[in-house]
XYZ file of N, CA and C in Angstrom:
732
model
N 63.068 54.800 0.130
C 63.248 54.487 1.563
C 64.730 54.286 1.831
N 65.271 54.898 2.874
C 66.670 54.740 3.236
C 66.862 53.414 3.935
N 68.147 53.022 4.054
C 68.439 51.762 4.734
C 68.001 51.811 6.182
N 68.231 52.994 6.847
C 67.839 53.100 8.252
C 66.337 52.979 8.421
N 65.577 53.636 7.550
C 64.120 53.551 7.690
C 63.628 52.168 7.353
N 64.266 51.472 6.419
C 63.859 50.102 6.091
C 64.076 49.184 7.275
N 65.243 49.371 7.937
C 65.492 48.553 9.121
C 64.499 48.871 10.217
N 64.120 50.131 10.337
C 63.161 50.525 11.359
C 61.814 49.875 11.134
N 61.504 49.592 9.879
C 60.235 48.930 9.566
C 60.347 47.416 9.644
N 61.481 46.890 10.030
C 61.616 45.461 10.249
C 62.062 44.676 9.039
N 62.555 45.314 7.994
C 62.976 44.586 6.814
C 64.222 43.777 7.129
N 64.344 42.567 6.581
C 65.550 41.769 6.796
C 66.766 42.507 6.273
N 67.918 42.377 6.951
C 69.119 43.094 6.523
C 69.471 42.825 5.073
N 69.251 41.577 4.608
C 69.616 41.236 3.240
C 68.795 42.000 2.228
N 67.589 42.436 2.680
C 66.690 43.113 1.748
C 66.993 44.602 1.649
N 67.710 45.149 2.669
C 67.980 46.587 2.694
C 68.997 46.928 1.621
N 68.703 47.984 0.897
C 69.631 48.422 -0.134
C 69.348 47.857 -1.496
N 68.452 46.879 -1.600
C 68.099 46.348 -2.901
C 67.233 47.336 -3.659
N 67.345 47.288 -4.951
C 66.466 48.117 -5.781
C 65.124 47.431 -5.895
N 64.029 48.084 -5.451
C 62.722 47.437 -5.506
C 62.350 47.068 -6.931
N 61.704 45.910 -7.070
C 61.211 45.499 -8.372
C 60.006 46.352 -8.758
N 59.704 46.389 -10.047
C 58.477 47.084 -10.447
C 57.277 46.447 -9.766
N 56.385 47.262 -9.223
C 55.264 46.747 -8.454
C 54.253 46.065 -9.361
N 53.693 44.961 -8.864
C 52.726 44.192 -9.617
C 51.529 43.874 -8.733
N 50.369 43.744 -9.358
C 49.157 43.391 -8.620
C 48.915 41.898 -8.641
N 49.757 41.137 -9.373
C 49.572 39.695 -9.465
C 49.928 38.990 -8.168
N 49.336 37.794 -7.972
C 49.641 37.009 -6.781
C 51.004 36.361 -6.939
N 51.801 36.441 -5.887
C 53.138 35.872 -5.875
C 53.110 34.624 -5.000
N 53.391 33.459 -5.578
C 53.265 32.195 -4.847
C 54.114 32.163 -3.571
N 55.390 32.584 -3.602
C 56.154 32.599 -2.353
C 55.553 33.525 -1.296
N 54.961 34.629 -1.729
C 54.335 35.550 -0.775
C 53.100 34.916 -0.145
N 52.324 34.218 -0.948
C 51.151 33.503 -0.417
C 51.599 32.453 0.587
N 52.646 31.715 0.248
C 53.140 30.673 1.146
C 53.685 31.274 2.441
N 54.346 32.421 2.352
C 54.835 33.091 3.559
C 53.673 33.474 4.465
N 52.630 34.052 3.886
C 51.453 34.440 4.676
C 50.785 33.214 5.287
N 50.714 32.131 4.520
C 50.081 30.908 5.037
C 50.890 30.320 6.191
N 52.210 30.263 6.028
C 53.059 29.692 7.069
C 52.997 30.523 8.351
N 52.967 31.847 8.211
C 52.857 32.708 9.390
C 51.528 32.482 10.109
N 50.480 32.299 9.345
C 49.171 32.042 9.933
C 49.148 30.689 10.629
N 49.751 29.689 10.009
C 49.770 28.347 10.594
C 50.569 28.308 11.890
N 51.565 29.201 12.014
C 52.401 29.215 13.223
C 51.782 30.006 14.368
N 50.662 30.654 14.135
C 50.027 31.420 15.209
C 49.563 30.473 16.316
N 49.537 30.982 17.539
C 49.207 30.138 18.686
C 47.813 29.539 18.579
N 46.839 30.353 18.178
C 45.461 29.860 18.091
C 45.358 28.739 17.060
N 45.988 28.922 15.892
C 45.923 27.904 14.844
C 46.589 26.608 15.295
N 47.730 26.718 15.979
C 48.429 25.506 16.437
C 47.627 24.762 17.496
N 47.019 25.502 18.410
C 46.189 24.858 19.435
C 44.991 24.166 18.797
N 44.392 24.800 17.806
C 43.259 24.197 17.122
C 43.642 22.929 16.390
N 44.807 22.932 15.760
C 45.248 21.759 15.018
C 45.546 20.596 15.953
N 46.164 20.883 17.093
C 46.425 19.824 18.076
C 45.111 19.227 18.579
N 44.143 20.088 18.856
C 42.842 19.611 19.319
C 42.151 18.778 18.241
N 42.293 19.188 16.980
C 41.663 18.453 15.880
C 42.262 17.060 15.733
N 43.584 16.970 15.822
C 44.212 15.649 15.715
C 43.876 14.778 16.922
N 43.741 15.389 18.084
C 43.328 14.627 19.270
C 41.920 14.072 19.089
N 41.043 14.904 18.543
C 39.679 14.455 18.258
C 39.688 13.306 17.254
N 40.511 13.429 16.232
C 40.610 12.379 15.219
C 41.089 11.070 15.833
N 42.022 11.160 16.759
C 42.528 9.962 17.420
C 41.423 9.268 18.214
N 40.603 10.057 18.915
C 39.492 9.480 19.671
C 38.517 8.768 18.739
N 38.198 9.412 17.621
C 37.278 8.789 16.667
C 37.906 7.559 16.016
N 39.210 7.559 15.823
C 39.885 6.395 15.257
C 39.738 5.183 16.186
N 39.884 5.428 17.484
C 39.694 4.334 18.454
C 38.258 3.829 18.397
N 37.304 4.737 18.284
C 35.901 4.345 18.181
C 35.657 3.506 16.930
N 36.299 3.876 15.823
C 36.132 3.123 14.576
C 36.710 1.717 14.701
N 37.849 1.608 15.350
C 38.464 0.283 15.530
C 37.583 -0.602 16.411
N 37.031 -0.009 17.464
C 36.114 -0.768 18.330
C 34.874 -1.187 17.548
N 34.353 -0.297 16.720
C 33.179 -0.620 15.899
C 33.486 -1.749 14.931
N 34.659 -1.705 14.325
C 35.064 -2.769 13.386
C 35.178 -4.102 14.085
N 35.726 -4.085 15.298
C 35.867 -5.325 16.051
C 34.510 -5.884 16.469
N 33.560 -4.991 16.761
C 32.252 -5.445 17.212
C 31.328 -5.874 16.090
N 31.297 -5.118 14.986
C 30.363 -5.403 13.888
C 30.963 -6.254 12.788
N 32.246 -6.435 12.800
C 32.874 -7.282 11.797
C 32.976 -6.614 10.437
N 32.941 -7.436 9.382
C 33.162 -6.950 8.028
C 32.082 -5.993 7.548
N 30.906 -6.036 8.169
C 29.799 -5.181 7.730
C 29.819 -3.785 8.371
N 30.797 -3.516 9.196
C 30.864 -2.227 9.884
C 31.006 -1.090 8.877
N 30.242 -0.028 9.087
C 30.305 1.152 8.232
C 30.702 2.350 9.091
N 31.559 3.202 8.532
C 32.117 4.289 9.324
C 31.709 5.668 8.818
N 30.771 5.704 7.865
C 30.379 6.982 7.280
C 29.878 7.976 8.303
N 29.028 7.506 9.224
C 28.486 8.401 10.245
C 29.564 8.967 11.147
N 30.520 8.121 11.534
C 31.614 8.589 12.384
C 32.470 9.617 11.654
N 32.730 9.353 10.375
C 33.566 10.271 9.600
C 32.898 11.636 9.485
N 31.598 11.647 9.211
C 30.874 12.911 9.084
C 30.896 13.679 10.402
N 30.642 12.973 11.494
C 30.638 13.639 12.799
C 32.019 14.187 13.138
N 33.047 13.396 12.888
C 34.412 13.849 13.172
C 34.786 15.039 12.295
N 34.371 15.016 11.039
C 34.700 16.107 10.123
C 34.071 17.413 10.575
N 32.833 17.349 11.051
C 32.181 18.564 11.554
C 32.960 19.149 12.737
N 33.370 18.286 13.658
C 34.106 18.763 14.827
C 35.454 19.341 14.415
N 36.144 18.644 13.519
C 37.441 19.125 13.040
C 37.306 20.481 12.358
N 36.233 20.648 11.585
C 36.017 21.937 10.913
C 35.858 23.057 11.923
N 35.118 22.790 12.993
C 34.943 23.800 14.037
C 36.257 24.081 14.758
N 36.948 23.021 15.149
C 38.128 23.176 16.000
C 39.331 23.705 15.210
N 39.673 23.010 14.123
C 40.865 23.396 13.361
C 40.582 24.564 12.421
N 39.556 24.427 11.597
C 39.227 25.504 10.670
C 38.826 26.781 11.376
N 38.037 26.638 12.445
C 37.614 27.807 13.206
C 38.779 28.515 13.875
N 39.740 27.741 14.354
C 40.909 28.348 15.008
C 41.739 29.156 14.019
N 41.942 28.603 12.825
C 42.685 29.342 11.798
C 41.939 30.617 11.421
N 40.618 30.503 11.289
C 39.811 31.678 10.934
C 39.930 32.761 12.001
N 39.884 32.368 13.264
C 40.029 33.353 14.339
C 41.403 34.020 14.302
N 42.426 33.215 14.034
C 43.775 33.782 13.935
C 43.858 34.761 12.769
N 43.212 34.425 11.656
C 43.266 35.281 10.469
C 42.423 36.535 10.618
N 41.403 36.481 11.478
C 40.503 37.620 11.639
C 41.109 38.739 12.470
N 42.279 38.506 13.045
C 42.982 39.581 13.737
C 43.477 40.599 12.703
N 44.031 41.700 13.169
C 44.521 42.736 12.249
C 45.864 42.293 11.685
N 45.799 41.373 10.710
C 47.021 40.822 10.142
C 47.814 41.881 9.362
N 47.113 42.849 8.785
C 47.808 43.902 8.036
C 48.723 44.703 8.956
N 48.231 45.052 10.144
C 49.053 45.793 11.100
C 50.219 44.937 11.581
N 49.971 43.661 11.793
C 51.036 42.755 12.226
C 52.115 42.640 11.151
N 51.697 42.558 9.894
C 52.676 42.479 8.802
C 53.512 43.753 8.717
N 52.889 44.899 8.981
C 53.652 46.161 8.975
C 54.681 46.169 10.095
N 54.255 45.734 11.290
C 55.176 45.745 12.440
C 56.350 44.797 12.236
N 56.108 43.671 11.613
C 57.148 42.646 11.499
C 57.904 42.701 10.176
N 57.675 43.741 9.386
C 58.485 43.950 8.194
C 58.047 43.194 6.957
N 56.921 42.502 7.020
C 56.470 41.740 5.861
C 56.036 42.666 4.730
N 55.420 43.789 5.090
C 54.989 44.745 4.071
C 56.188 45.302 3.321
N 57.269 45.600 4.049
C 58.485 46.104 3.412
C 59.118 45.045 2.527
N 59.151 43.806 3.029
C 59.711 42.708 2.244
C 58.913 42.497 0.961
N 57.593 42.591 1.059
C 56.752 42.437 -0.126
C 57.018 43.555 -1.135
N 57.219 44.776 -0.623
C 57.499 45.903 -1.512
C 58.824 45.709 -2.236
N 59.819 45.160 -1.531
C 61.117 44.893 -2.156
C 60.970 43.878 -3.283
N 60.061 42.930 -3.087
C 59.809 41.915 -4.127
C 58.938 42.451 -5.257
N 58.492 43.692 -5.122
C 57.706 44.294 -6.181
C 56.215 44.125 -6.030
N 55.753 43.664 -4.856
C 54.328 43.445 -4.633
C 53.678 44.719 -4.101
N 52.608 45.125 -4.725
C 51.856 46.281 -4.262
C 51.076 45.901 -2.999
N 50.683 46.885 -2.183
C 49.903 46.578 -0.976
C 48.659 45.750 -1.267
N 48.010 46.002 -2.413
C 46.831 45.224 -2.774
C 47.177 43.765 -3.023
N 48.355 43.520 -3.592
C 48.794 42.146 -3.831
C 49.066 41.432 -2.519
N 49.630 42.137 -1.537
C 49.865 41.532 -0.232
C 48.538 41.202 0.445
N 47.567 42.088 0.326
C 46.253 41.824 0.901
C 45.609 40.609 0.242
N 45.753 40.502 -1.077
C 45.209 39.344 -1.784
C 45.929 38.061 -1.370
N 47.237 38.159 -1.155
C 48.004 36.992 -0.712
C 47.544 36.534 0.665
N 47.264 37.482 1.560
C 46.758 37.118 2.887
C 45.408 36.417 2.774
N 44.542 36.923 1.907
C 43.217 36.322 1.747
C 43.325 34.897 1.219
N 44.130 34.702 0.179
C 44.289 33.359 -0.386
C 44.965 32.426 0.604
N 45.945 32.939 1.331
C 46.638 32.127 2.331
C 45.687 31.663 3.423
N 44.759 32.527 3.814
C 43.774 32.149 4.831
C 42.886 31.017 4.331
N 42.408 31.123 3.099
C 41.567 30.064 2.534
C 42.323 28.738 2.463
N 43.568 28.810 2.006
C 44.369 27.583 1.877
C 44.611 26.945 3.235
N 44.956 27.761 4.248
C 45.272 27.204 5.558
C 44.036 26.639 6.256
N 42.888 27.297 6.102
C 41.660 26.742 6.680
C 41.366 25.384 6.049
N 41.477 25.305 4.727
C 41.220 24.039 4.035
C 42.207 22.958 4.472
N 43.479 23.315 4.589
C 44.487 22.334 5.002
C 44.268 21.852 6.432
N 43.890 22.785 7.298
C 43.674 22.421 8.702
C 42.525 21.422 8.846
N 41.495 21.578 8.019
C 40.365 20.647 8.058
C 40.708 19.355 7.329
N 41.370 19.484 6.198
C 41.623 18.341 5.325
C 42.527 17.294 5.971
N 43.580 17.737 6.635
C 44.538 16.777 7.194
C 43.909 15.769 8.142
N 43.363 16.209 9.266
C 42.766 15.254 10.213
C 41.545 14.532 9.646
N 40.653 15.270 8.972
C 39.403 14.662 8.502
C 39.661 13.618 7.421
N 40.524 13.928 6.473
C 40.792 12.975 5.400
C 41.579 11.773 5.909
N 42.428 11.984 6.900
C 43.156 10.855 7.495
C 42.193 9.868 8.129
N 41.189 10.383 8.832
C 40.205 9.496 9.454
C 39.345 8.817 8.394
N 38.997 9.550 7.332
C 38.229 8.941 6.243
C 39.026 7.821 5.582
N 40.337 8.021 5.428
C 41.191 6.980 4.855
C 41.246 5.759 5.762
N 41.233 5.988 7.076
C 41.200 4.864 8.014
C 39.916 4.050 7.819
N 38.803 4.746 7.542
C 37.555 4.043 7.282
C 37.665 3.130 6.080
N 38.376 3.582 5.045
C 38.587 2.733 3.862
C 39.430 1.516 4.227
N 40.482 1.743 5.005
C 41.384 0.657 5.388
C 40.670 -0.392 6.238
N 39.777 0.058 7.119
C 39.086 -0.867 8.020
C 37.902 -1.573 7.368
N 37.564 -1.190 6.150
C 36.405 -1.792 5.486
C 36.619 -3.284 5.284
N 35.558 -4.056 5.553
C 35.666 -5.510 5.466
C 35.269 -6.084 4.128
N 34.603 -5.291 3.284
C 34.189 -5.753 1.963
C 34.512 -4.691 0.924
N 34.522 -5.110 -0.328
C 34.787 -4.166 -1.411
C 33.695 -3.105 -1.470
N 32.430 -3.523 -1.263
C 31.318 -2.574 -1.310
C 31.478 -1.498 -0.246
N 31.805 -1.900 0.973
C 31.985 -0.934 2.057
C 33.187 -0.036 1.774
N 34.251 -0.604 1.223
C 35.446 0.187 0.915
C 35.138 1.260 -0.127
N 34.378 0.904 -1.164
C 34.008 1.876 -2.181
C 33.127 2.971 -1.596
N 32.214 2.578 -0.702
C 31.367 3.562 -0.038
C 32.199 4.519 0.806
N 33.154 3.981 1.536
C 34.017 4.819 2.366
C 34.927 5.696 1.530
N 35.297 5.211 0.352
C 36.104 6.029 -0.552
C 35.298 7.244 -1.018
N 34.007 7.012 -1.279
C 33.136 8.126 -1.629
C 33.023 9.133 -0.501
N 32.972 8.633 0.732
C 32.932 9.518 1.893
C 34.208 10.359 1.955
N 35.330 9.728 1.675
C 36.608 10.454 1.705
C 36.631 11.577 0.669
N 36.103 11.311 -0.527
C 36.039 12.354 -1.561
C 35.129 13.494 -1.107
N 34.008 13.139 -0.467
C 33.084 14.157 0.041
C 33.761 15.016 1.105
N 34.551 14.392 1.958
C 35.273 15.124 3.004
C 36.270 16.108 2.374
N 36.978 15.653 1.337
C 37.934 16.539 0.665
C 37.220 17.735 0.040
N 36.078 17.486 -0.598
C 35.295 18.569 -1.189
C 34.819 19.544 -0.115
N 34.349 19.002 0.998
C 33.889 19.832 2.103
C 35.016 20.711 2.644
N 36.216 20.149 2.768
C 37.353 20.910 3.295
C 37.692 22.083 2.382
N 37.660 21.854 1.077
C 37.986 22.916 0.129
C 36.945 24.034 0.198
N 35.665 23.668 0.196
C 34.601 24.675 0.259
C 34.656 25.432 1.585
N 34.918 24.709 2.675
C 35.045 25.353 3.981
C 36.195 26.347 3.976
N 37.299 25.975 3.354
C 38.433 26.886 3.271
C 38.083 28.171 2.544
N 37.374 28.046 1.433
C 37.011 29.228 0.652
C 36.023 30.104 1.416
N 34.964 29.489 1.951
C 33.893 30.265 2.593
C 34.359 30.868 3.915
N 34.885 30.026 4.797
C 35.292 30.510 6.114
C 36.527 31.400 6.006
N 37.457 31.038 5.120
C 38.641 31.872 4.922
C 38.284 33.249 4.406
N 37.357 33.316 3.458
C 36.924 34.612 2.935
C 36.235 35.435 4.017
N 35.392 34.772 4.816
C 34.696 35.485 5.897
C 35.699 36.051 6.902
N 36.709 35.262 7.258
C 37.718 35.720 8.211
C 38.506 36.897 7.660
N 38.868 36.834 6.382
C 39.653 37.917 5.785
C 38.833 39.201 5.703
N 37.570 39.097 5.330
C 36.712 40.283 5.254
C 36.537 40.905 6.640
N 36.329 40.056 7.646
C 36.167 40.568 9.011
C 37.447 41.228 9.503
N 38.600 40.697 9.123
C 39.872 41.309 9.521
C 40.025 42.692 8.906
N 39.616 42.836 7.652
C 39.753 44.129 6.980
C 38.774 45.157 7.542
N 37.551 44.718 7.803
C 36.532 45.653 8.272
C 36.659 45.945 9.765
N 36.921 44.884 10.541
C 36.942 45.036 11.987
C 38.286 45.413 12.563
N 39.359 45.130 11.824
C 40.724 45.386 12.296
C 40.936 44.784 13.691
N 41.123 45.595 14.714
C 41.370 45.036 16.044
C 40.178 44.263 16.589
N 38.995 44.567 16.096
C 37.780 43.871 16.537
C 37.350 42.812 15.527
N 38.274 42.424 14.661
C 37.935 41.485 13.599
C 37.460 40.133 14.102
N 38.068 39.654 15.187
C 37.657 38.347 15.718
C 36.233 38.392 16.269
N 35.906 39.478 16.960
C 34.545 39.616 17.478
C 33.549 39.731 16.326
N 33.952 40.433 15.277
C 33.076 40.564 14.120
C 32.855 39.203 13.455
N 33.915 38.405 13.361
C 33.781 37.069 12.765
C 32.841 36.194 13.584
N 32.999 36.218 14.907
C 32.111 35.437 15.761
C 30.660 35.862 15.578
N 30.442 37.170 15.456
C 29.084 37.680 15.261
C 28.526 37.224 13.912
N 29.366 37.282 12.873
C 28.926 36.906 11.528
C 28.600 35.411 11.452
N 29.381 34.596 12.155
C 29.178 33.141 12.098
C 28.073 32.690 13.049
N 28.148 33.136 14.306
C 27.268 32.575 15.334
C 25.869 33.167 15.351
N 25.759 34.485 15.173
C 24.438 35.115 15.273
C 23.451 34.575 14.239
N 23.793 34.516 12.962
C 22.858 33.947 11.987
C 22.583 32.465 12.236
N 23.590 31.749 12.743
C 23.427 30.315 12.996
C 22.388 30.086 14.087
N 22.493 30.841 15.178
C 21.531 30.708 16.270
C 20.137 31.115 15.802
N 20.064 32.248 15.089
C 18.765 32.732 14.614
C 18.128 31.744 13.643
N 18.920 31.204 12.730
C 18.393 30.255 11.752
C 17.964 28.955 12.425
N 18.727 28.537 13.432
C 18.380 27.302 14.134
C 17.071 27.467 14.901
N 16.879 28.631 15.521
C 15.627 28.902 16.238
C 14.448 28.911 15.266
N 14.692 29.422 14.061
C 13.630 29.483 13.053
C 13.445 28.161 12.317
N 14.249 27.167 12.679
C 14.150 25.878 12.004
C 14.751 25.877 10.610
N 15.629 26.825 10.329
C 16.283 26.940 9.019
C 17.792 26.982 9.212
N 18.341 25.957 9.812
C 19.764 25.978 10.159
C 20.657 26.099 8.927
N 20.167 25.684 7.772
C 20.983 25.758 6.557
C 21.160 27.191 6.076
N 20.443 28.137 6.686
C 20.554 29.533 6.280
C 21.698 30.250 7.011
N 22.652 29.540 7.485
C 23.831 30.106 8.131
C 25.061 29.424 7.548
N 26.208 30.000 7.775
C 27.430 29.411 7.226
C 27.684 28.008 7.781
N 27.651 27.802 9.121
C 27.862 26.439 9.615
C 26.787 25.470 9.129
N 25.530 25.926 9.125
C 24.448 25.054 8.687
C 24.551 24.696 7.222
N 24.896 25.667 6.390
C 25.030 25.413 4.952
C 26.186 24.452 4.671
N 27.295 24.628 5.375
C 28.435 23.729 5.181
C 28.101 22.313 5.653
N 27.391 22.206 6.762
C 26.974 20.895 7.256
C 26.042 20.212 6.260
N 25.114 20.992 5.694
C 24.203 20.429 4.696
C 24.961 19.988 3.450
N 25.971 20.760 3.070
C 26.792 20.384 1.931
C 27.510 19.064 2.183
N 28.043 18.891 3.380
C 28.736 17.652 3.718
C 27.783 16.464 3.641
N 26.601 16.611 4.214
C 25.618 15.515 4.168
C 25.247 15.167 2.727
N 25.015 16.204 1.916
C 24.636 15.982 0.523
C 25.756 15.301 -0.252
N 26.988 15.775 -0.060
C 28.121 15.187 -0.773
C 28.320 13.727 -0.385
N 28.157 13.417 0.890
C 28.302 12.030 1.342
C 27.229 11.148 0.719
N 25.991 11.646 0.703
C 24.904 10.855 0.106
C 25.147 10.591 -1.382
N 25.609 11.610 -2.103
C 25.805 11.472 -3.541
C 27.015 10.614 -3.890
N 28.074 10.731 -3.116
C 29.328 10.086 -3.467
C 29.528 8.710 -2.828
N 28.787 8.443 -1.756
C 28.954 7.139 -1.102
C 27.771 6.205 -1.352
N 26.717 6.745 -1.962
C 25.572 5.897 -2.278
C 24.642 5.630 -1.113
N 24.687 6.468 -0.092
C 23.808 6.266 1.064
C 23.864 7.416 2.014
N 23.022 7.362 3.058
C 22.994 8.411 4.074
C 24.229 8.307 4.940
N 24.694 9.436 5.465
C 25.881 9.414 6.336
C 25.611 8.699 7.636
């Protein structure tokens, strides 16, 4: 590739003229982080994160009021579970929608593909980096607000027993965020590859259609949202020693 054609593809000036490294199929950590940061800066992802933190703030006020009313025996497991579900929809869902767009075409237009080639990354490695970055960002978007609220539940606990129970809830929330990142992130990446410009519509169809059908059939756990919700309930029961 000539310098002029590299610039035409959006490559940074510093990268033009470099001798490309031997291409590798391995994942490159800086490349994954670049893809994740670009995804996090998208408008949809930022709006979702703001909404998630706003939701967390509302639930935090509710928890403080509950603590003041019920005293040392107040338990916040139910509030944490409810808030985590909403955060997963708002923050995790927003990142997934952003990732389900034709990110490959966007990377070509903005020179990321050329930059990756200069670093020696094959197109398949860039695609893998986008997929992993999507999973990581979905998990982070859910984990930040949800785990912060779970930690508040531990802080507000009036007894050691309640604090230990809330600590178990916090661990369950962290586990849920990681699984949500893997499942929803993978679904978003697959829909982006298959649907390209229609990737977001395909993701909505993949997530919502089975969920509605399963809910009508009384089998809500047979959908991605239902299965993740069931996982959260199960993890809370096992790790906190009681029902959410």
